[in-house]
Structures are given as structure tokens and as C-alpha cells.
Amino acid sequence: MKPSLHPQEEERLRELHRYGILDTEREKDFDELVEIASDICETPVSVVNFIDEGRQWFKAEVGLGVRSTPIETSLCGHVILQGDFVEIPDTLQDERMADNPLCTSEPGFRFYAGAVLKGANGLPLGTLCVLDNKPRTLTDRQRKVLRVLSKHVMRELNLRIALEEERVLRREVDHRVKNSLASIGAMLSMKARRTSHEVLRLELDDASTRIRSLASLHAELHELEAGGHVDLKSLFERVQTDLRYLIPEAATLSIEVEAIEATPQFANALLLIVNEFVSNSVKHGSMDGIGAITVRIKGDARSWSIVCRDNGKATKLDAERAMSKSGLGTRVIHALANSLNANAEWAATGDGMELKVTPQHS
């Protein structure tokens, strides 16, 4: 007997497609779940399947050897219409499956038990089920395991949707921030051109330049999230020009980076650490008059270091305050270092501040 359509079939299919799971590659996380189900329930076959239009598609399977079957022979197509958990001790005694070739053939599926997978709107999407070639029943413990494993399947799928929604929202926020920064920079430039007050014009020009630098840095960070591996040397060559606008005109900024390929997350963290160090050097007066900031990044993805120095007037007390994370900038740097499983150490002898960040295993 061919399974009937769900009373809310169109809405059910929309919910299934919203998860974006159909026709994806096999994944260890799901394969392990069906292996556990098959082992605990002592069945030769276990699958995570989804009922699509015209077919039953398997995200993971043990003992089946195929990725999809026609809806006409789907046992789970019947089951998703019935309840949260269905156990059929003998399929040939069930009128819906008694003529199903998957059950009547030798060896056929004579036993079925499955926990229904439901979307966020409560509609059934498929099942996590086990099958055997002989009539039987599950123990209470086995039924509980199937239910728990089915919750793990949907928890993983719901987490993926939440992460994708967060990425979409972040892209929208990034876009709005970029536009806002551009608007503020343009407005400051316009006001600078219109004012006849020389000092005010210079201040507005400076503020506009800093805003453009921040916008450029933001754009770099946004692109990192979207790309693959990053060439740190190339990245910091581009960023150095933007950071240069943050320091006094007479000061110098030197960034040397070995050609390390890094993940976007790693590059993002290093970029923010350098930005915070440069900002702190300027903000806390260490760059009064002529000064210099140097940044050295070397090593490889497993053994690396970043050393930032300025030649300002920082003292040993300033270094102690930095280590105690008394300021927002130093707290940000330590948080970024922690995200890299690294230590951030500060040192000062009266002729400048030094920040050294290295992996904890080195």
C-alpha cells in the first residue's frame, strides 16, 4: 500500500526543505547515531531518513546500502502519519505493509521500530528507525535509546538552522555598519570643507580619516568570514595602510609578517589584537610626539608568535595594569588570546610597552 499524503503535506515539505539536509553528503555525526541504534537495538538495519516528495531519502544508514527509495515502498511514509513512536512487531500482520515488496521478499523487513523526527513547527519530516528480518519487539531500554537518538538528530539540524540564521543576521548587520560608517565619514568630510575655522577643519578631516580607516578594517574582517584560508602577509600589507591613519602623522608603524596561511578565525583574532594594541598606544599617550610601533608575526599555524611594541613612556606599573585587564582594550586582547588558546604577556621598562602573544603549548 502506498503511503497517504500528510494532511498538511505542502507545509510539511516546506519545513523539510527549510532544513537544507536533503541530498547532502554522509556525515560522521549522523552515521554514528545509526550505528549506535543498530547496535543497541540489535538490528541489521538502522537509518535516518526524510520523506520527500516522491521518495524516501537516507541521510545515514547501516545495512541498507542505498541513499533513497521510491515513496511507494516506504515504510516510514506510513509511520510519520501515526505518532511520535511506532513499533510494528510483524510487518506482514500490518495491512499497510503486508503487500510491500520490501517486507514480502526474502529476506524481507519483518520488524520495524522508529521515532518520528519533527520540525520546529511540529510536523513530521522523517524517522530514525531500525529494521529486522524477523518478527520481534524492543525492550523498554531500546525504545528509550531510539527516542533519545532521534532528539539528537533534530537538535543537530535545529542548531544548523540557528547558525545559518545568525550568519544571515550578521551579514545584514555588517552591511548596515559599513553603510553607517561610510555615511558618517562622508558627513564629516562635507562639514570639513564647509567650515572656515582652520583648527576645526583639521579636526574634522582627522575624524573623517579615522572613520574611513575603521570602515576599511571592518570590511577586511567581513571578507575574512566569507573566505577560505588567508595569507597573513598579504592581509597585513593591506591593513597597515588603514592602521597608519590611527597614529600621529610623525609616528611610524611597521608590520612584518611571515607568509603564514591561516583560517579566517585565526587571522581575524590577530588583526583585532594588532588594532587594539595600536589604538591603546595612541589612546594612552605613549605616542605623544615622534614615536614608533612595530608588529612582528612569525612561525606557522602550530607554532607562532605575535610581538607588538611601541617606544612610548609606558612603565612597569602600566604593564601590570595591562596584565590585570583593567582596561577595555586589554580585556579585549586577553579575550582574543584565549580564543586562540594563547597567552598574552605585557612588559614595560619606561621606554615603551611590549605585548607578546604565544600559544599555550609553546
Short mmCIF file of C-alpha atoms in Angstrom, two decimals:
data_model
loop_
_atom_site.label_atom_id
_atom_site.label_comp_id
_atom_site.label_asym_id
_atom_site.label_seq_id
_atom_site.Cartn_x
_atom_site.Cartn_y
_atom_site.Cartn_z
CA MET A 1 0.00 0.00 0.00
CA LYS A 2 1.38 3.42 -0.98
CA PRO A 3 1.57 5.86 1.95
CA SER A 4 -1.06 8.57 2.04
CA LEU A 5 -0.03 12.21 1.95
CA HIS A 6 0.15 14.08 5.21
CA PRO A 7 -2.91 16.34 5.80
CA GLN A 8 -0.51 19.33 5.76
CA GLU A 9 1.78 17.95 3.06
CA GLU A 10 2.74 21.26 1.43
CA GLU A 11 3.61 22.84 4.76
CA ARG A 12 5.43 19.69 5.83
CA LEU A 13 7.58 19.71 2.69
CA ARG A 14 8.36 23.41 3.12
CA GLU A 15 9.58 22.69 6.63
CA LEU A 16 11.69 19.76 5.42
CA HIS A 17 13.33 21.83 2.67
CA ARG A 18 13.97 24.66 5.13
CA TYR A 19 16.47 22.44 6.93
CA GLY A 20 18.55 22.02 3.75
CA ILE A 21 19.51 18.47 4.66
CA LEU A 22 18.30 16.65 1.53
CA ASP A 23 20.97 15.35 -0.87
CA THR A 24 23.85 16.34 1.40
CA GLU A 25 26.92 14.13 1.81
CA ARG A 26 27.17 11.50 4.50
CA GLU A 27 28.44 12.82 7.82
CA LYS A 28 30.13 11.07 10.72
CA ASP A 29 27.79 12.65 13.31
CA PHE A 30 24.74 11.01 11.74
CA ASP A 31 26.49 7.78 10.79
CA GLU A 32 27.47 7.24 14.41
CA LEU A 33 23.87 7.67 15.55
CA VAL A 34 22.55 4.90 13.29
CA GLU A 35 25.46 2.67 14.27
CA ILE A 36 24.54 3.13 17.93
CA ALA A 37 20.85 2.50 17.20
CA SER A 38 21.64 -0.70 15.29
CA ASP A 39 24.00 -1.92 17.99
CA ILE A 40 21.73 -1.17 20.96
CA CYS A 41 18.58 -2.49 19.29
CA GLU A 42 20.44 -5.50 17.85
CA THR A 43 19.09 -4.98 14.33
CA PRO A 44 20.92 -5.38 11.00
CA VAL A 45 19.46 -2.15 9.62
CA SER A 46 19.12 1.36 11.00
CA VAL A 47 18.51 4.61 9.11
CA VAL A 48 17.95 8.35 9.49
CA ASN A 49 15.51 9.13 6.70
CA PHE A 50 13.41 12.01 5.43
CA ILE A 51 10.19 11.72 3.44
CA ASP A 52 10.46 13.98 0.42
CA GLU A 53 8.05 14.35 -2.48
CA GLY A 54 8.05 11.04 -4.33
CA ARG A 55 10.93 9.50 -2.43
CA GLN A 56 12.39 8.46 0.90
CA TRP A 57 15.94 9.83 1.31
CA PHE A 58 18.52 8.48 3.78
CA LYS A 59 20.95 10.83 5.50
CA ALA A 60 22.60 7.89 7.27
CA GLU A 61 22.17 4.13 7.08
CA VAL A 62 23.55 0.86 8.35
CA GLY A 63 22.84 -2.36 6.45
CA LEU A 64 20.85 -0.80 3.60
CA GLY A 65 23.43 0.30 1.04
CA VAL A 66 21.29 2.90 -0.79
CA ARG A 67 20.61 6.63 -0.33
CA SER A 68 16.95 6.71 -1.44
CA THR A 69 13.96 4.55 -2.31
CA PRO A 70 10.60 5.31 -4.02
CA ILE A 71 7.84 6.58 -1.80
CA GLU A 72 5.64 3.68 -2.98
CA THR A 73 7.65 1.19 -0.87
CA SER A 74 8.37 3.49 2.07
CA LEU A 75 7.51 2.06 5.47
CA CYS A 76 8.33 5.37 7.14
CA GLY A 77 5.91 7.17 4.84
CA HIS A 78 3.14 5.37 6.75
CA VAL A 79 4.78 5.84 10.13
CA ILE A 80 5.04 9.66 10.02
CA LEU A 81 1.22 9.75 9.82
CA GLN A 82 0.79 7.76 13.00
CA GLY A 83 2.54 9.27 16.04
CA ASP A 84 5.81 10.04 17.81
CA PHE A 85 6.99 6.43 18.10
CA VAL A 86 5.83 3.40 16.15
CA GLU A 87 6.74 -0.22 16.67
CA ILE A 88 5.47 -2.96 14.35
CA PRO A 89 6.34 -6.45 15.68
CA ASP A 90 5.42 -8.16 12.37
CA THR A 91 5.04 -6.08 9.22
CA LEU A 92 3.13 -8.83 7.41
CA GLN A 93 0.41 -8.53 10.03
CA ASP A 94 0.04 -4.81 9.27
CA GLU A 95 -2.36 -4.12 6.38
CA ARG A 96 -0.32 -1.11 5.25
CA MET A 97 2.83 -3.20 4.75
CA ALA A 98 1.57 -6.74 4.13
CA ASP A 99 1.91 -6.29 0.35
CA ASN A 100 5.09 -4.20 0.43
CA PRO A 101 7.83 -5.96 -1.60
CA LEU A 102 10.42 -4.80 0.95
CA CYS A 103 8.56 -6.90 3.51
CA THR A 104 7.33 -9.84 1.41
CA SER A 105 10.66 -10.59 -0.30
CA GLU A 106 13.29 -12.89 1.19
CA PRO A 107 14.83 -11.73 3.40
CA GLY A 108 12.27 -9.01 3.93
CA PHE A 109 11.79 -6.46 6.66
CA ARG A 110 9.52 -8.23 9.15
CA PHE A 111 10.11 -5.87 12.08
CA TYR A 112 10.05 -2.08 12.26
CA ALA A 113 10.50 0.47 15.05
CA GLY A 114 11.03 4.18 14.59
CA ALA A 115 10.98 7.53 16.37
CA VAL A 116 9.49 10.30 14.26
CA LEU A 117 11.65 13.35 13.51
CA LYS A 118 9.63 16.53 13.80
CA GLY A 119 10.45 20.03 12.63
CA ALA A 120 10.20 23.18 14.71
CA ASN A 121 6.56 23.57 13.64
CA GLY A 122 5.71 20.08 14.93
CA LEU A 123 5.23 18.48 11.50
CA PRO A 124 6.90 15.11 10.78
CA LEU A 125 9.93 15.11 8.48
CA GLY A 126 11.11 11.51 8.69
CA THR A 127 12.28 8.94 11.22
CA LEU A 128 15.20 7.37 12.97
CA CYS A 129 14.28 3.71 12.67
CA VAL A 130 15.60 0.16 12.99
CA LEU A 131 14.54 -2.88 10.97
CA ASP A 132 14.99 -6.62 11.31
CA ASN A 133 14.35 -9.63 9.08
CA LYS A 134 12.37 -11.47 11.70
CA PRO A 135 9.33 -10.55 13.84
CA ARG A 136 10.25 -9.29 17.31
CA THR A 137 9.84 -6.47 19.83
CA LEU A 138 12.14 -3.98 21.50
CA THR A 139 12.87 -3.69 25.19
CA ASP A 140 11.93 -0.56 27.09
CA ARG A 141 15.59 0.43 27.17
CA GLN A 142 15.90 0.06 23.40
CA ARG A 143 12.81 2.18 22.81
CA LYS A 144 14.22 4.87 25.08
CA VAL A 145 17.53 4.87 23.19
CA LEU A 146 15.75 5.35 19.86
CA ARG A 147 13.78 8.28 21.23
CA VAL A 148 16.90 9.91 22.67
CA LEU A 149 18.87 9.43 19.46
CA SER A 150 16.06 10.96 17.41
CA LYS A 151 16.20 14.05 19.62
CA HIS A 152 19.93 14.29 18.91
CA VAL A 153 19.21 14.25 15.17
CA MET A 154 16.76 17.15 15.40
CA ARG A 155 18.93 19.03 17.88
CA GLU A 156 21.77 18.95 15.34
CA LEU A 157 19.51 20.09 12.50
CA ASN A 158 17.97 22.88 14.56
CA LEU A 159 21.42 24.05 15.63
CA ARG A 160 22.49 24.28 11.98
CA ILE A 161 19.45 26.39 11.14
CA ALA A 162 20.14 28.67 14.11
CA LEU A 163 23.77 29.11 12.99
CA GLU A 164 22.72 29.92 9.44
CA GLU A 165 20.17 32.46 10.67
CA GLU A 166 22.89 34.01 12.83
CA ARG A 167 25.19 34.25 9.80
CA VAL A 168 22.47 35.91 7.73
CA LEU A 169 21.77 38.38 10.53
CA ARG A 170 25.46 39.10 10.94
CA ARG A 171 25.86 39.79 7.22
CA GLU A 172 22.96 42.23 7.42
CA VAL A 173 24.44 43.96 10.46
CA ASP A 174 27.85 44.10 8.76
CA HIS A 175 26.26 45.70 5.71
CA ARG A 176 24.48 48.30 7.81
CA VAL A 177 27.59 49.08 9.83
CA LYS A 178 29.59 49.55 6.64
CA ASN A 179 26.97 51.93 5.24
CA SER A 180 26.73 53.84 8.53
CA LEU A 181 30.49 54.31 8.75
CA ALA A 182 30.60 55.48 5.14
CA SER A 183 27.80 57.96 5.80
CA ILE A 184 29.48 59.35 8.93
CA GLY A 185 32.82 59.69 7.12
CA ALA A 186 31.18 61.50 4.20
CA MET A 187 29.29 63.82 6.53
CA LEU A 188 32.47 64.76 8.43
CA SER A 189 34.31 65.41 5.16
CA MET A 190 31.50 67.64 3.96
CA LYS A 191 31.49 69.63 7.20
CA ALA A 192 35.28 69.99 6.99
CA ARG A 193 35.01 71.50 3.51
CA ARG A 194 32.33 73.95 4.60
CA THR A 195 33.94 75.30 7.75
CA SER A 196 36.22 78.35 7.66
CA HIS A 197 37.72 77.54 11.05
CA GLU A 198 41.14 76.03 10.30
CA VAL A 199 41.53 74.10 13.58
CA LEU A 200 38.01 72.68 13.32
CA ARG A 201 38.62 71.72 9.68
CA LEU A 202 41.73 69.78 10.64
CA GLU A 203 39.89 68.00 13.46
CA LEU A 204 37.02 67.06 11.16
CA ASP A 205 39.42 65.84 8.48
CA ASP A 206 41.21 63.73 11.08
CA ALA A 207 37.94 62.28 12.37
CA SER A 208 36.83 61.50 8.81
CA THR A 209 40.13 59.75 8.09
CA ARG A 210 39.80 57.61 11.22
CA ILE A 211 36.24 56.67 10.30
CA ARG A 212 37.37 55.58 6.83
CA SER A 213 40.16 53.54 8.41
CA LEU A 214 37.67 51.84 10.72
CA ALA A 215 35.33 51.15 7.79
CA SER A 216 38.19 49.59 5.81
CA LEU A 217 39.20 47.42 8.76
CA HIS A 218 35.59 46.34 9.21
CA ALA A 219 35.42 45.39 5.52
CA GLU A 220 38.57 43.26 5.91
CA LEU A 221 37.08 41.42 8.87
CA HIS A 222 33.84 40.85 6.99
CA GLU A 223 35.68 39.39 3.99
CA LEU A 224 37.67 37.07 6.25
CA GLU A 225 34.48 35.44 7.49
CA ALA A 226 33.39 34.68 3.93
CA GLY A 227 36.68 33.34 2.56
CA GLY A 228 38.82 30.25 2.93
CA HIS A 229 42.42 30.28 4.17
CA VAL A 230 44.07 33.67 4.48
CA ASP A 231 47.62 34.77 3.60
CA LEU A 232 48.53 36.77 6.72
CA LYS A 233 51.37 38.61 4.99
CA SER A 234 49.10 39.86 2.23
CA LEU A 235 46.34 40.71 4.69
CA PHE A 236 48.53 42.85 6.95
CA GLU A 237 50.09 44.61 3.99
CA ARG A 238 46.62 45.84 3.09
CA VAL A 239 45.64 46.64 6.65
CA GLN A 240 48.83 48.52 7.52
CA THR A 241 47.77 51.46 5.36
CA ASP A 242 44.45 51.70 7.19
CA LEU A 243 46.02 51.39 10.65
CA ARG A 244 48.51 54.10 9.73
CA TYR A 245 45.67 56.65 9.87
CA LEU A 246 45.10 55.86 13.56
CA ILE A 247 48.50 57.14 14.73
CA PRO A 248 50.02 60.65 14.71
CA GLU A 249 51.45 61.83 11.39
CA ALA A 250 55.03 61.97 12.69
CA ALA A 251 54.91 58.46 14.14
CA THR A 252 55.80 55.27 12.28
CA LEU A 253 54.14 51.88 12.00
CA SER A 254 55.99 48.76 10.87
CA ILE A 255 54.33 45.36 10.49
CA GLU A 256 56.37 42.32 9.47
CA VAL A 257 54.61 39.03 8.84
CA GLU A 258 55.88 35.69 7.66
CA ALA A 259 53.80 34.17 4.86
CA ILE A 260 51.56 32.08 7.08
CA GLU A 261 48.27 30.71 5.75
CA ALA A 262 45.64 30.85 8.46
CA THR A 263 41.96 30.25 8.99
CA PRO A 264 39.69 33.32 8.85
CA GLN A 265 39.06 32.98 12.60
CA PHE A 266 42.79 32.96 13.41
CA ALA A 267 43.51 35.89 11.08
CA ASN A 268 40.55 37.80 12.46
CA ALA A 269 41.81 37.44 16.03
CA LEU A 270 45.37 38.53 15.14
CA LEU A 271 44.04 41.51 13.22
CA LEU A 272 41.94 42.64 16.16
CA ILE A 273 44.84 42.20 18.59
CA VAL A 274 47.05 44.46 16.46
CA ASN A 275 44.27 47.00 16.07
CA GLU A 276 43.69 47.10 19.83
CA PHE A 277 47.42 47.47 20.57
CA VAL A 278 47.78 50.36 18.12
CA SER A 279 44.65 52.05 19.48
CA ASN A 280 45.84 51.64 23.08
CA SER A 281 49.28 53.06 22.27
CA VAL A 282 47.69 56.20 20.86
CA LYS A 283 44.91 56.49 23.43
CA HIS A 284 47.12 56.26 26.50
CA GLY A 285 49.58 58.88 25.35
CA SER A 286 52.54 56.67 24.63
CA MET A 287 52.71 58.09 21.11
CA ASP A 288 53.00 61.77 22.07
CA GLY A 289 55.47 63.41 19.73
CA ILE A 290 57.57 61.22 17.45
CA GLY A 291 57.14 57.54 18.16
CA ALA A 292 57.14 54.12 16.60
CA ILE A 293 55.01 50.99 16.71
CA THR A 294 56.33 47.66 15.46
CA VAL A 295 54.49 44.39 14.96
CA ARG A 296 56.17 41.05 14.26
CA ILE A 297 54.19 37.92 13.42
CA LYS A 298 56.16 34.77 12.74
CA GLY A 299 56.05 30.99 12.88
CA ASP A 300 53.49 28.63 11.40
CA ALA A 301 49.93 27.61 12.16
CA ARG A 302 51.08 25.34 15.03
CA SER A 303 53.94 27.36 16.48
CA TRP A 304 53.53 31.09 16.09
CA SER A 305 54.03 34.32 17.98
CA ILE A 306 53.00 37.95 17.69
CA VAL A 307 55.03 40.72 19.33
CA CYS A 308 53.80 44.31 19.38
CA ARG A 309 55.97 47.17 20.70
CA ASP A 310 55.84 50.94 20.98
CA ASN A 311 58.55 53.33 22.19
CA GLY A 312 56.31 55.42 24.39
CA LYS A 313 56.54 56.13 28.08
CA ALA A 314 54.82 53.06 29.49
CA THR A 315 56.08 51.95 32.90
CA LYS A 316 56.20 48.67 34.77
CA LEU A 317 53.00 49.74 36.55
CA ASP A 318 51.30 50.19 33.17
CA ALA A 319 52.30 46.66 32.22
CA GLU A 320 50.92 45.31 35.50
CA ARG A 321 47.64 47.09 34.84
CA ALA A 322 47.52 45.57 31.36
CA MET A 323 48.11 42.08 32.78
CA SER A 324 45.29 42.66 35.28
CA LYS A 325 42.97 43.55 32.36
CA SER A 326 41.97 46.85 33.96
CA GLY A 327 41.06 48.50 30.64
CA LEU A 328 38.61 47.54 27.92
CA GLY A 329 41.35 47.28 25.29
CA THR A 330 43.48 44.92 27.36
CA ARG A 331 40.43 42.81 28.22
CA VAL A 332 39.64 42.51 24.51
CA ILE A 333 43.23 41.45 23.76
CA HIS A 334 43.24 38.81 26.52
CA ALA A 335 39.86 37.50 25.34
CA LEU A 336 41.19 37.20 21.79
CA ALA A 337 44.30 35.42 23.05
CA ASN A 338 42.12 32.97 24.98
CA SER A 339 40.12 32.28 21.82
CA LEU A 340 43.41 31.21 20.20
CA ASN A 341 44.40 29.09 23.22
CA ALA A 342 47.28 31.51 23.75
CA ASN A 343 48.81 33.65 26.49
CA ALA A 344 49.12 37.44 26.35
CA GLU A 345 52.06 38.90 28.29
CA TRP A 346 52.87 42.59 28.80
CA ALA A 347 56.22 44.17 29.67
CA ALA A 348 57.47 47.76 30.06
CA THR A 349 60.72 49.34 31.29
CA GLY A 350 59.94 53.01 30.80
CA ASP A 351 60.94 53.11 27.15
CA GLY A 352 57.83 51.53 25.73
CA MET A 353 55.23 48.77 26.04
CA GLU A 354 55.58 45.25 24.68
CA LEU A 355 52.80 42.73 24.11
CA LYS A 356 53.72 39.13 23.32
CA VAL A 357 51.08 36.55 22.41
CA THR A 358 52.10 32.91 22.07
CA PRO A 359 50.27 29.55 22.07
CA GLN A 360 49.93 27.98 25.50
CA HIS A 361 51.73 24.78 24.45
CA SER A 362 54.92 26.66 23.49
#
